[in-house]
């Protein structure tokens, strides 16, 4: 029981990070119907900007963990959002209205470009950093096993829940969110009502990138080490989360992220940690075969 | 109000409009009738810049709008009730109306939505219902209401009577007449239902294969034997 609880706590933390990345996949798919395969690299960029941010904070002597985290999150969100905007503007928008595979191929190109760019700029060696929140407490002990919750895990889950709640509210209740949903449902009609569709699509990329930046910051703090290649695996796992939850569905991305976190951690905890990625990708295959619309997705209805 | 000159529109290599000329003066109700595939909807969409006219020009209140992006044309006072209504299916009636008000002054919102609900009480009853679950007639009312929310000066309507029961068709045409009279909105109405459209309209044009074949007042066109045999006989009231 104690072991199970410990795994559950770890799984929720990891699921939070995947969920934040998955939102970016699902939103972009919802609005322009493409999988942004560069999104994992956007997350990686966010992690590196966070690393630099934490180093600058340390240099400036900002001792308080909370202040450093807030500053770093803001900086990482801003700069990563600029990356997200620039990627859409240069690599996808010129291809809009082209054949369907074109932006997908472009996305893979962007992904390779960003990996190599970071490898060149930051070096290929893994970089440690982000150790700002230390410690934790014992929840309970049983069977000679201490169930431990770290403060960092609490920070990660709280930040994620707050961001997801805020983001859901933004989509459901603000004019901006309404315009976004309108573009998702009928882009041409939205433009006939005066929505600037290009701007709305840009904003979708900006928001997805900002959330990925938060995930990157938390990944850095959680694992304490990053390299230029982390975006690949985390990106595909978050993509799996988005597909599992139902691609295009915002609550689906959150649920999918949580479930992928659970599957990965429990597989590693009870079966084999070497095969945890295999378990996650087996889920991707199974969902695509048996329930391609995912758990909360709606079947695509062809418009007449 | 609206001047369309020599407009030619293409879908890829296929030419849909072959140099269309027409005018709509402020305060008029002008109708465009024609068979399926004549290019009626294409003309309305071309006025809104999607697709764009390849040659020719479109002027709105004297200003050239041929090359403006769609959302800026809308900002200049054009609203469209498009073919197939295009209600946002997963948004409530209320949210659909909010979408209509994007380019309008938010200070008018409450007044305008009450006006729409007064014109179409069915929409008020269903304000929290999802657009996709409405009946065809209700969707048409919502599409017209949504267009009115922007306080347009020029309202483009694309076959508002299509697929609706005769009673609903009459209601819709009554509403269009009211909009023109009471809201002082200029109306350009595309219809296959020539009888209703020509009776309502001040003037009409007949579009055949992407060209304007005939024009005249609504009364003249109703009396024209060519129109009678092609568009009126066989089924309409």
Coordinates of C-alpha atoms in Angstrom, one line a residue:
Chain A
X1 CA 0.0 0.0 0.0
X2 CA 2.8 2.4 0.9
X3 CA 4.7 1.5 -2.2
X4 CA 1.5 2.0 -4.3
X5 CA 0.9 5.4 -2.8
X6 CA 4.4 6.5 -3.4
X7 CA 4.1 5.5 -7.1
X8 CA 0.8 7.3 -7.3
X9 CA 2.4 10.6 -6.0
X10 CA 5.2 10.3 -8.5
X11 CA 2.8 9.5 -11.3
X12 CA 0.6 12.5 -10.7
X13 CA 3.7 14.7 -10.8
X14 CA 4.9 13.3 -14.1
X15 CA 1.4 13.3 -15.5
X16 CA 1.1 17.0 -14.7
X17 CA 4.2 17.7 -16.9
X18 CA 2.9 15.6 -19.8
X19 CA -0.5 17.2 -19.5
X20 CA 0.9 20.7 -19.9
X21 CA 2.8 19.7 -23.0
X22 CA -0.2 17.7 -24.4
X23 CA -2.4 20.9 -24.3
X24 CA -0.1 22.4 -27.0
X25 CA -0.5 19.4 -29.3
X26 CA -4.3 19.3 -28.8
X27 CA -4.9 23.0 -29.3
X28 CA -2.9 23.2 -32.5
X29 CA -4.5 20.1 -33.8
X30 CA -7.9 21.5 -32.9
X31 CA -7.5 24.7 -34.8
X32 CA -5.5 23.8 -37.9
X33 CA -5.7 20.0 -37.9
X34 CA -1.9 19.4 -37.9
X35 CA 0.3 17.6 -35.4
X36 CA 3.0 20.1 -34.4
X37 CA 5.9 17.7 -34.3
X38 CA 8.2 20.5 -33.2
X39 CA 6.3 21.0 -30.0
X40 CA 8.5 18.6 -28.0
X41 CA 11.5 20.8 -29.0
X42 CA 9.6 23.9 -27.9
X43 CA 9.3 22.2 -24.5
X44 CA 13.1 21.5 -24.6
X45 CA 13.7 25.1 -25.4
X46 CA 11.6 26.1 -22.5
X47 CA 13.7 23.8 -20.2
X48 CA 16.9 25.4 -21.4
X49 CA 15.6 29.0 -21.0
X50 CA 14.6 28.0 -17.5
X51 CA 18.1 26.6 -16.8
X52 CA 19.6 29.9 -17.9
X53 CA 17.0 31.7 -15.9
X54 CA 17.9 29.8 -12.7
X55 CA 21.6 30.5 -13.3
X56 CA 20.9 34.2 -13.7
X57 CA 18.8 34.1 -10.5
X58 CA 21.7 32.4 -8.7
X59 CA 24.1 35.0 -10.0
X60 CA 21.8 37.9 -8.9
X61 CA 21.7 36.2 -5.5
X62 CA 18.0 35.6 -5.5
X63 CA 17.9 33.1 -2.6
X64 CA 14.2 32.5 -2.2
X65 CA 13.0 29.5 -4.2
X66 CA 9.5 30.9 -4.7
X67 CA 10.7 34.2 -6.1
X68 CA 13.2 32.4 -8.4
X69 CA 10.5 30.0 -9.7
X70 CA 8.0 32.7 -10.5
X71 CA 10.7 34.8 -12.2
X72 CA 12.0 31.9 -14.2
X73 CA 8.5 30.7 -15.2
X74 CA 7.6 34.2 -16.5
X75 CA 10.8 34.6 -18.4
X76 CA 10.6 31.0 -19.8
X77 CA 7.0 31.5 -20.9
X78 CA 7.7 34.7 -22.6
X79 CA 10.7 33.6 -24.5
X80 CA 9.3 30.2 -25.4
X81 CA 6.1 31.9 -26.6
X82 CA 8.2 33.9 -29.0
X83 CA 9.7 30.7 -30.3
X84 CA 6.2 29.3 -30.7
X85 CA 5.1 32.4 -32.6
X86 CA 8.1 32.5 -34.8
X87 CA 7.8 28.8 -35.7
X88 CA 4.2 29.2 -36.8
X89 CA 5.0 32.4 -38.7
X90 CA 8.0 31.0 -40.6
X91 CA 7.4 27.3 -41.0
X92 CA 3.7 26.7 -41.0
X93 CA 1.8 29.8 -42.2
X94 CA 3.5 30.0 -45.6
X95 CA 2.3 26.4 -46.1
X96 CA -1.3 27.0 -45.2
X97 CA -3.6 25.9 -48.0
X98 CA -0.9 23.7 -49.3
X99 CA -1.3 19.9 -49.3
X100 CA -1.9 18.3 -45.9
X101 CA 1.5 16.7 -45.4
X102 CA 3.5 19.9 -46.1
X103 CA 3.3 21.5 -42.7
X104 CA 3.9 18.1 -41.1
X105 CA 7.2 17.7 -42.9
X106 CA 8.0 21.3 -42.1
X107 CA 7.4 20.5 -38.4
X108 CA 9.9 17.6 -38.5
X109 CA 12.4 20.0 -40.1
X110 CA 11.8 22.6 -37.4
X111 CA 12.3 19.9 -34.8
X112 CA 15.6 18.8 -36.2
X113 CA 16.7 22.4 -36.6
X114 CA 15.9 23.3 -32.9
X115 CA 17.7 20.2 -31.6
X116 CA 20.8 21.0 -33.5
X117 CA 20.6 24.6 -32.7
X118 CA 20.5 23.9 -29.0
X119 CA 23.2 21.2 -29.3
X120 CA 25.5 23.8 -31.0
X121 CA 24.6 26.7 -28.7
X122 CA 24.5 24.8 -25.4
X123 CA 26.7 21.8 -26.1
X124 CA 25.7 18.2 -26.3
X125 CA 26.5 17.3 -22.7
X126 CA 23.6 17.0 -20.2
X127 CA 23.4 20.1 -18.0
X128 CA 22.4 20.0 -14.4
X129 CA 20.5 22.7 -12.7
X130 CA 17.2 23.9 -11.3
X131 CA 17.8 22.7 -7.8
X132 CA 15.8 25.4 -6.0
X133 CA 13.2 23.4 -4.1
X134 CA 14.7 21.0 -1.7
X135 CA 13.2 18.7 0.9
X136 CA 9.8 17.3 1.6
X137 CA 7.9 15.4 4.3
X138 CA 6.9 11.9 5.1
X139 CA 3.2 11.3 4.5
X140 CA 3.2 8.0 6.4
X141 CA 5.2 4.9 6.9
X142 CA 4.0 1.4 6.4
X143 CA 5.6 -2.0 5.7
X144 CA 9.0 -0.4 6.6
X145 CA 8.6 2.0 3.7
X146 CA 8.3 5.8 4.0
X147 CA 5.9 7.5 1.7
X148 CA 7.5 10.8 0.8
X149 CA 6.1 13.9 -0.8
X150 CA 8.6 16.5 -1.9
X151 CA 7.8 20.2 -1.8
X152 CA 8.8 20.2 -5.5
X153 CA 6.1 17.7 -6.3
X154 CA 3.6 19.9 -4.5
X155 CA 4.8 22.9 -6.4
X156 CA 4.5 21.1 -9.8
X157 CA 1.0 19.8 -9.1
X158 CA -0.2 23.2 -7.8
X159 CA 1.2 25.2 -10.6
X160 CA -0.2 22.8 -13.2
X161 CA -3.7 22.8 -11.6
X162 CA -3.7 26.6 -11.5
X163 CA -2.5 26.9 -15.0
X164 CA -5.0 24.3 -16.4
X165 CA -7.9 25.9 -14.5
X166 CA -6.9 29.3 -15.8
X167 CA -6.4 28.1 -19.3
X168 CA -9.8 26.2 -19.3
X169 CA -11.5 29.4 -18.1
X170 CA -9.7 31.4 -20.9
X171 CA -11.0 29.0 -23.5
X172 CA -14.5 28.7 -22.1
X173 CA -15.4 32.2 -21.0
X174 CA -13.3 34.9 -22.7
X175 CA -13.8 36.5 -26.1
X176 CA -10.4 35.2 -27.1
X177 CA -11.3 31.7 -26.2
X178 CA -14.6 32.0 -28.0
X179 CA -12.8 33.1 -31.1
X180 CA -10.5 30.2 -30.8
X181 CA -13.3 27.7 -30.5
X182 CA -15.0 29.4 -33.4
X183 CA -12.0 29.0 -35.6
X184 CA -11.8 25.4 -34.5
X185 CA -15.4 24.7 -35.5
X186 CA -15.6 26.7 -38.7
X187 CA -12.6 28.9 -39.7
X188 CA -14.2 30.4 -42.7
X189 CA -17.3 31.5 -40.8
X190 CA -15.2 32.9 -38.1
X191 CA -13.4 35.1 -40.6
X192 CA -16.8 36.1 -42.1
X193 CA -17.7 37.4 -38.6
X194 CA -14.6 39.5 -38.4
X195 CA -12.2 37.1 -36.6
X196 CA -8.6 37.6 -37.6
X197 CA -7.9 33.9 -38.2
X198 CA -4.2 34.3 -38.7
X199 CA -3.8 36.1 -35.4
X200 CA -6.0 33.6 -33.6
X201 CA -3.8 30.7 -34.9
X202 CA -0.6 32.6 -33.9
X203 CA -2.1 33.0 -30.4
X204 CA -2.8 29.3 -30.2
X205 CA 0.9 28.6 -30.8
X206 CA 1.9 31.2 -28.3
X207 CA -0.3 29.7 -25.6
X208 CA 0.8 26.2 -26.3
X209 CA 4.4 27.2 -26.2
X210 CA 4.0 29.1 -22.9
X211 CA 2.5 26.0 -21.3
X212 CA 5.3 23.8 -22.7
X213 CA 7.8 26.3 -21.2
X214 CA 6.2 25.7 -17.8
X215 CA 6.5 22.0 -18.3
X216 CA 10.1 22.4 -19.4
X217 CA 10.9 24.4 -16.2
X218 CA 9.3 21.7 -14.1
X219 CA 11.0 18.9 -15.9
X220 CA 14.3 20.6 -15.2
X221 CA 13.5 21.1 -11.5
X222 CA 12.2 17.5 -11.2
X223 CA 15.0 15.6 -12.9
X224 CA 17.7 18.2 -12.3
X225 CA 19.3 17.5 -15.6
X226 CA 18.5 18.2 -19.2
X227 CA 20.0 17.9 -22.7
X228 CA 19.1 19.0 -26.2
X229 CA 17.3 15.6 -26.8
X230 CA 14.7 15.6 -24.0
X231 CA 12.1 17.1 -26.3
X232 CA 11.9 14.0 -28.4
X233 CA 10.8 11.5 -25.8
X234 CA 8.7 13.9 -23.7
X235 CA 7.1 15.3 -26.9
X236 CA 6.1 11.9 -28.2
X237 CA 4.8 10.9 -24.7
X238 CA 2.7 14.1 -24.5
X239 CA 1.5 13.5 -28.0
X240 CA 0.4 10.0 -26.9
X241 CA -1.3 11.7 -24.0
X242 CA -3.2 14.0 -26.3
X243 CA -4.2 11.1 -28.6
X244 CA -5.3 9.0 -25.6
X245 CA -7.4 11.8 -24.2
X246 CA -8.8 12.6 -27.6
X247 CA -6.9 14.9 -29.9
X248 CA -8.5 18.3 -30.1
X249 CA -10.0 18.0 -26.7
X250 CA -8.7 20.2 -23.9
X251 CA -9.9 18.1 -20.9
X252 CA -8.8 15.1 -22.9
X253 CA -5.2 16.4 -23.0
X254 CA -5.2 16.9 -19.2
X255 CA -6.7 13.5 -18.6
X256 CA -4.4 11.8 -21.1
X257 CA -1.4 13.4 -19.5
X258 CA -2.4 12.1 -16.1
X259 CA -3.0 8.6 -17.5
X260 CA 0.3 8.5 -19.3
X261 CA 2.1 9.5 -16.1
X262 CA 0.3 6.7 -14.3
X263 CA 1.0 4.1 -16.9
X264 CA 4.7 5.1 -17.1
X265 CA 5.3 5.2 -13.4
X266 CA 3.4 2.1 -12.5
X267 CA 4.9 0.1 -15.3
X268 CA 8.3 1.2 -14.1
X269 CA 7.4 0.5 -10.4
X270 CA 5.8 -2.9 -10.8
X271 CA 7.2 -4.4 -14.0
X272 CA 10.3 -3.0 -15.5
X273 CA 11.7 0.5 -15.7
X274 CA 13.6 -0.4 -18.9
X275 CA 10.3 -1.0 -20.7
X276 CA 8.3 1.9 -19.4
X277 CA 8.5 3.7 -22.7
X278 CA 7.4 0.6 -24.5
X279 CA 4.3 0.5 -22.3
X280 CA 3.5 4.1 -23.1
X281 CA 3.9 3.6 -26.9
X282 CA 1.9 0.4 -26.8
X283 CA -0.9 2.5 -25.5
X284 CA -0.5 4.9 -28.5
X285 CA -0.7 1.9 -30.8
X286 CA -3.7 0.4 -29.0
X287 CA -5.6 3.7 -28.9
X288 CA -4.9 4.4 -32.6
X289 CA -6.2 0.9 -33.5
X290 CA -9.2 0.6 -31.3
X291 CA -10.3 4.1 -30.4
X292 CA -8.7 6.6 -32.6
X293 CA -10.9 9.4 -31.3
X294 CA -9.5 8.8 -27.8
X295 CA -11.3 8.9 -24.5
X296 CA -13.0 12.3 -24.7
X297 CA -12.6 13.0 -28.4
X298 CA -15.6 13.4 -30.7
X299 CA -15.6 11.5 -33.9
X300 CA -14.9 13.7 -36.8
X301 CA -18.1 14.5 -38.6
X302 CA -17.6 15.4 -42.3
X303 CA -19.4 18.7 -43.0
X304 CA -21.9 18.5 -45.8
Chain B
X1 CA -23.3 51.2 -51.5
X2 CA -21.9 48.2 -53.3
X3 CA -20.4 48.3 -56.8
X4 CA -19.3 45.1 -58.5
X5 CA -17.4 45.6 -61.7
X6 CA -16.2 43.0 -64.2
X7 CA -15.5 40.5 -61.4
X8 CA -14.0 37.2 -62.4
X9 CA -13.4 34.5 -59.8
X10 CA -11.7 31.2 -60.2
X11 CA -11.5 28.0 -58.2
X12 CA -8.1 26.7 -59.3
X13 CA -8.4 26.5 -63.1
X14 CA -12.2 26.6 -63.1
X15 CA -13.8 30.0 -63.7
X16 CA -16.9 30.5 -61.7
X17 CA -17.7 34.2 -62.4
X18 CA -17.1 35.7 -65.9
X19 CA -17.1 39.4 -65.4
X20 CA -20.1 40.2 -63.2
X21 CA -21.4 43.8 -63.0
X22 CA -24.0 44.8 -60.5
X23 CA -24.9 47.6 -58.1
X24 CA -26.7 47.8 -54.8
X25 CA -27.7 51.2 -53.7
X26 CA -28.0 52.2 -50.0
X27 CA -31.4 51.2 -48.5
X28 CA -32.3 48.9 -51.4
X29 CA -33.2 45.2 -51.3
X30 CA -31.6 43.6 -54.3
X31 CA -31.9 40.0 -55.2
X32 CA -29.8 37.7 -57.3
X33 CA -31.5 34.7 -58.7
X34 CA -30.1 31.8 -60.6
X35 CA -29.9 28.1 -60.9
X36 CA -27.7 25.8 -58.9
X37 CA -24.1 26.3 -59.9
X38 CA -24.7 29.7 -61.6
X39 CA -22.1 31.3 -59.3
X40 CA -24.4 33.0 -56.8
X41 CA -22.7 31.9 -53.6
X42 CA -19.3 32.4 -55.2
X43 CA -20.3 36.1 -55.9
X44 CA -21.3 36.6 -52.2
X45 CA -18.1 35.0 -51.0
X46 CA -16.0 37.0 -53.5
X47 CA -17.6 40.2 -52.1
X48 CA -16.2 39.1 -48.7
X49 CA -12.8 38.4 -50.2
X50 CA -12.8 34.6 -49.9
X51 CA -12.1 33.5 -52.6
X52 CA -10.7 36.7 -54.0
X53 CA -11.7 38.2 -57.3
X54 CA -8.9 37.5 -59.9
X55 CA -9.9 40.5 -62.0
X56 CA -12.4 43.3 -61.7
X57 CA -13.1 45.4 -58.6
X58 CA -15.5 45.6 -55.7
X59 CA -16.3 48.9 -54.0
X60 CA -18.1 49.4 -50.8
X61 CA -19.4 52.9 -50.1
X62 CA -16.9 54.2 -52.7
X63 CA -13.9 52.4 -51.2
X64 CA -12.1 49.6 -53.0
X65 CA -12.3 46.4 -50.9
X66 CA -11.3 43.9 -53.6
X67 CA -8.0 43.1 -51.9
X68 CA -8.8 43.5 -48.3
X69 CA -8.7 40.4 -46.0
X70 CA -12.1 39.1 -45.1
X71 CA -12.1 40.3 -41.5
X72 CA -11.4 43.8 -42.6
X73 CA -14.3 43.8 -45.1
X74 CA -16.5 42.7 -42.2
X75 CA -15.2 45.5 -40.1
X76 CA -16.4 48.0 -42.8
X77 CA -20.0 47.0 -42.2
X78 CA -20.7 43.8 -44.3
X79 CA -22.3 40.8 -42.7
X80 CA -23.1 37.5 -44.4
X81 CA -25.6 34.8 -43.7
X82 CA -23.8 32.1 -45.7
X83 CA -24.9 29.2 -47.6
X84 CA -25.7 26.3 -45.2
X85 CA -26.0 28.8 -42.3
X86 CA -22.7 27.7 -40.8
X87 CA -23.8 27.9 -37.2
X88 CA -21.0 27.0 -34.7
X89 CA -22.4 23.6 -33.7
X90 CA -20.7 23.3 -30.4
X91 CA -21.5 26.7 -29.2
X92 CA -24.7 27.8 -27.5
X93 CA -27.2 30.1 -29.3
X94 CA -26.0 32.9 -27.0
X95 CA -22.3 32.3 -27.8
X96 CA -23.1 32.2 -31.6
X97 CA -24.7 35.7 -31.1
X98 CA -21.7 36.9 -29.2
X99 CA -19.5 35.8 -32.1
X100 CA -21.7 37.9 -34.4
X101 CA -20.9 41.0 -32.3
X102 CA -17.1 40.8 -32.6
X103 CA -16.7 43.9 -34.7
X104 CA -19.5 45.8 -33.0
X105 CA -19.2 48.3 -30.2
X106 CA -19.6 46.2 -26.9
X107 CA -21.8 49.0 -25.5
X108 CA -24.6 48.0 -28.0
X109 CA -24.5 44.3 -27.2
X110 CA -27.3 44.1 -24.7
X111 CA -29.6 46.2 -26.8
X112 CA -28.8 44.3 -30.0
X113 CA -29.3 40.9 -28.5
X114 CA -32.7 41.9 -27.1
X115 CA -33.6 43.1 -30.5
X116 CA -32.7 39.8 -32.1
X117 CA -34.6 37.9 -29.4
X118 CA -37.6 40.1 -30.0
X119 CA -37.4 39.4 -33.7
X120 CA -36.9 35.7 -33.2
X121 CA -38.4 34.7 -29.8
X122 CA -37.5 31.0 -30.5
X123 CA -33.8 32.0 -30.1
X124 CA -34.5 33.5 -26.7
X125 CA -36.2 30.2 -25.6
X126 CA -33.1 28.3 -26.7
X127 CA -30.4 30.6 -25.7
X128 CA -28.3 28.0 -23.9
X129 CA -28.9 25.2 -26.4
X130 CA -26.1 24.2 -28.7
X131 CA -26.3 25.5 -32.2
X132 CA -25.9 22.0 -33.7
X133 CA -29.1 20.8 -32.0
X134 CA -31.3 23.4 -33.5
X135 CA -33.8 22.8 -36.3
X136 CA -33.1 24.1 -39.7
X137 CA -35.5 27.1 -39.3
X138 CA -34.0 28.0 -35.9
X139 CA -30.5 27.8 -37.3
X140 CA -31.5 30.1 -40.1
X141 CA -33.0 32.6 -37.6
X142 CA -29.8 32.3 -35.6
X143 CA -27.6 32.9 -38.7
X144 CA -29.6 36.0 -39.5
X145 CA -29.5 37.2 -35.8
X146 CA -25.8 36.6 -35.7
X147 CA -25.3 38.7 -38.8
X148 CA -27.4 41.5 -37.3
X149 CA -25.3 41.6 -34.1
X150 CA -22.5 43.3 -36.0
X151 CA -24.9 46.1 -37.0
X152 CA -24.1 45.8 -40.6
X153 CA -24.9 48.4 -43.2
X154 CA -24.9 45.7 -46.0
X155 CA -26.4 42.3 -45.2
X156 CA -25.6 39.5 -47.7
X157 CA -28.0 36.5 -47.5
X158 CA -27.3 33.3 -49.3
X159 CA -30.5 31.2 -49.9
X160 CA -32.0 31.7 -46.5
X161 CA -35.1 29.7 -47.5
X162 CA -33.2 26.6 -48.6
X163 CA -34.6 23.4 -47.1
X164 CA -37.2 25.1 -44.9
X165 CA -40.9 24.5 -44.6
X166 CA -43.2 27.0 -46.4
X167 CA -44.4 28.6 -43.2
X168 CA -40.9 29.2 -41.9
X169 CA -39.9 30.5 -45.3
X170 CA -42.6 33.1 -45.0
X171 CA -41.4 34.1 -41.5
X172 CA -37.8 34.4 -42.7
X173 CA -38.8 36.7 -45.6
X174 CA -41.0 38.8 -43.3
X175 CA -38.0 39.2 -41.0
X176 CA -35.8 40.2 -43.9
X177 CA -38.3 42.8 -44.9
X178 CA -38.5 44.1 -41.4
X179 CA -34.7 44.3 -41.2
X180 CA -34.6 46.4 -44.3
X181 CA -37.3 48.7 -43.2
X182 CA -36.7 49.1 -39.5
X183 CA -32.9 48.7 -39.2
X184 CA -32.2 50.6 -42.5
X185 CA -29.9 47.8 -43.6
X186 CA -29.2 47.4 -47.3
X187 CA -29.9 43.9 -48.4
X188 CA -28.4 41.7 -51.1
X189 CA -30.3 38.5 -51.2
X190 CA -29.3 35.4 -53.2
X191 CA -32.2 33.0 -53.8
X192 CA -33.4 30.1 -55.8
X193 CA -36.9 30.8 -54.4
X194 CA -37.4 33.5 -57.1
X195 CA -41.0 34.2 -56.3
X196 CA -40.5 35.2 -52.7
X197 CA -37.3 37.0 -53.5
X198 CA -38.6 39.0 -56.4
X199 CA -41.7 40.0 -54.5
X200 CA -39.6 41.4 -51.6
X201 CA -36.9 43.0 -53.7
X202 CA -36.7 46.4 -55.2
X203 CA -34.5 45.2 -58.0
X204 CA -33.2 41.8 -59.2
X205 CA -30.4 40.3 -61.3
X206 CA -30.5 36.9 -63.0
X207 CA -27.2 35.1 -63.0
X208 CA -26.6 32.4 -65.6
X209 CA -23.3 30.5 -65.8
X210 CA -21.3 33.2 -64.0
X211 CA -22.7 36.1 -66.0
X212 CA -25.6 38.5 -65.4
X213 CA -28.2 37.7 -68.0
X214 CA -31.1 40.0 -67.0
X215 CA -31.8 42.8 -64.5
X216 CA -34.8 44.9 -63.7
X217 CA -37.1 45.8 -60.9
X218 CA -38.6 42.9 -58.9
X219 CA -42.0 43.5 -60.6
X220 CA -40.5 43.5 -64.1
X221 CA -38.6 40.3 -63.5
X222 CA -41.7 38.6 -62.0
X223 CA -43.6 39.4 -65.2
X224 CA -40.8 38.4 -67.6
X225 CA -41.8 35.3 -69.5
X226 CA -38.3 33.9 -69.6
X227 CA -38.1 34.1 -65.8
X228 CA -41.5 32.7 -65.4
X229 CA -40.7 29.6 -67.3
X230 CA -37.2 29.1 -65.9
X231 CA -37.6 30.0 -62.2
X232 CA -41.2 30.4 -61.3
X233 CA -43.4 27.7 -62.8
X234 CA -43.4 24.4 -61.1
X235 CA -44.0 24.4 -57.5
X236 CA -43.7 27.8 -55.9
X237 CA -46.8 28.9 -54.1

